[in-house]
Tab-separated table of C-alpha atoms in Angstrom:
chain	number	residue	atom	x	y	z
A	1	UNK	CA	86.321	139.489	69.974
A	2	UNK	CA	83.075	140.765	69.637
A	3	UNK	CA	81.853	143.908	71.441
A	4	UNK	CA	78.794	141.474	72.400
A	5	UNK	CA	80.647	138.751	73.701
A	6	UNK	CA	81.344	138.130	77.342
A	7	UNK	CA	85.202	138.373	78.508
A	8	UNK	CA	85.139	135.261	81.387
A	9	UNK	CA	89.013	136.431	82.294
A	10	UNK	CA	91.714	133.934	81.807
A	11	UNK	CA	90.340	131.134	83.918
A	12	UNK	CA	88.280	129.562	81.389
A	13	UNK	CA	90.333	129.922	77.856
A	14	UNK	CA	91.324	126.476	77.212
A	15	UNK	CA	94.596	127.991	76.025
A	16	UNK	CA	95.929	130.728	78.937
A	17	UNK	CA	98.448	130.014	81.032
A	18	UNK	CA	98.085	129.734	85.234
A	19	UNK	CA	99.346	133.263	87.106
A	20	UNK	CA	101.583	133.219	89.224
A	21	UNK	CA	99.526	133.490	92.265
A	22	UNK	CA	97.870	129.760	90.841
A	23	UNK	CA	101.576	128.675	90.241
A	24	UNK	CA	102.663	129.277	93.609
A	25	UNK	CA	98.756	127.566	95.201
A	26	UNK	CA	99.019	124.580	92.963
A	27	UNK	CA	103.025	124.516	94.494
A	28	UNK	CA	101.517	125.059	98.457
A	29	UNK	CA	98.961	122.237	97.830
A	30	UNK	CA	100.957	119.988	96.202
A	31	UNK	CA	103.839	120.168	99.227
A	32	UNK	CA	100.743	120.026	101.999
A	33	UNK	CA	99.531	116.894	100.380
A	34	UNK	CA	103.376	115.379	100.132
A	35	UNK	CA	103.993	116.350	103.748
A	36	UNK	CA	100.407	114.707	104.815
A	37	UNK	CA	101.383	111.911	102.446
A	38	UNK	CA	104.605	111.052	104.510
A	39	UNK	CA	102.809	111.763	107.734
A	40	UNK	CA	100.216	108.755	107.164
A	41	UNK	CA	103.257	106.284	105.912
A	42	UNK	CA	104.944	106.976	108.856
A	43	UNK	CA	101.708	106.435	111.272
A	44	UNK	CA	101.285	103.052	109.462
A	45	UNK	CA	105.003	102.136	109.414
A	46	UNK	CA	104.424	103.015	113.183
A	47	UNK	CA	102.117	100.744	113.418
A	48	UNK	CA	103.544	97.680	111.471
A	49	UNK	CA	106.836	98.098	113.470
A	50	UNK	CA	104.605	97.772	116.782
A	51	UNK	CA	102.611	95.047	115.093
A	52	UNK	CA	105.415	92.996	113.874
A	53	UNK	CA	104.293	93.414	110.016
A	54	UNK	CA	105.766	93.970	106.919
A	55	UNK	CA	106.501	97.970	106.408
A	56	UNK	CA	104.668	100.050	104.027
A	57	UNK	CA	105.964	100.922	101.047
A	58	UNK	CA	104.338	103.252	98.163
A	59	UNK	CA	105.865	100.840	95.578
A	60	UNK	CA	104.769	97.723	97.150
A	61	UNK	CA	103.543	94.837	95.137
A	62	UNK	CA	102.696	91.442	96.040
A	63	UNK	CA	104.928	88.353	94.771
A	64	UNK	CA	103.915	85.937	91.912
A	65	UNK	CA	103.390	83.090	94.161
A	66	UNK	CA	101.328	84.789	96.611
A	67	UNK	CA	97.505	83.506	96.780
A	68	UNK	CA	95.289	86.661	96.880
A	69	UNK	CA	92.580	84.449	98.678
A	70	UNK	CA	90.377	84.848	95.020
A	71	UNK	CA	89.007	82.032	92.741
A	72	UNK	CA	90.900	79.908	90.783
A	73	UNK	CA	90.993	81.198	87.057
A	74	UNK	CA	87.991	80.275	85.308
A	75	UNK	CA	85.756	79.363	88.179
A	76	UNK	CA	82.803	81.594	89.398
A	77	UNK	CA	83.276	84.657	86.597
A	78	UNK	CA	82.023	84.296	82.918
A	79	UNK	CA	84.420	86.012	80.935
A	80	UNK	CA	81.809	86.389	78.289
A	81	UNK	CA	78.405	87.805	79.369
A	82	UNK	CA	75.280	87.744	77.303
A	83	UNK	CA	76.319	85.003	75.361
């Protein structure tokens, strides 16, 4: 480098790699947010149970034959605007 140039550390060199310290942050946040994760599926499957519904589920996905309440395909959308 350049005796002119600025040294900004490693945080913003496209190419360094996290410290340890970041490591082990990006590993505390990512298990908080899990843990907060499961807290809020079990409120709602808490819920459901008391409400009679269908548990939650992360991989959830409606059936084919279900009617998602929208419009028919075709009606009320132009699939080709500004012609």
């Amino acid at each position: 480098m350049s005796e002119f140039s600025p040294d900004h550390g490693p945080h913003l060199h496209a190419h360094s790699a996290p410290t340890t310290q970041q490591m082990r942050t990006v590993g505390q946040r990512r298990r908080d947010a899990e843990e907060k994760l499961e807290q809020h599926l079990q409120e709602a499957r808490h819920k459901d149970h008391l409400h009679g519904s269908v548990p939650v589920t992360l991989a959830a996905t409606p059936a084919m034959d279900q009617n998602d309440g929208g419009l028919p395909d075709g009606e009320g959308v132009d699939p080709n605007p500004g012609r």
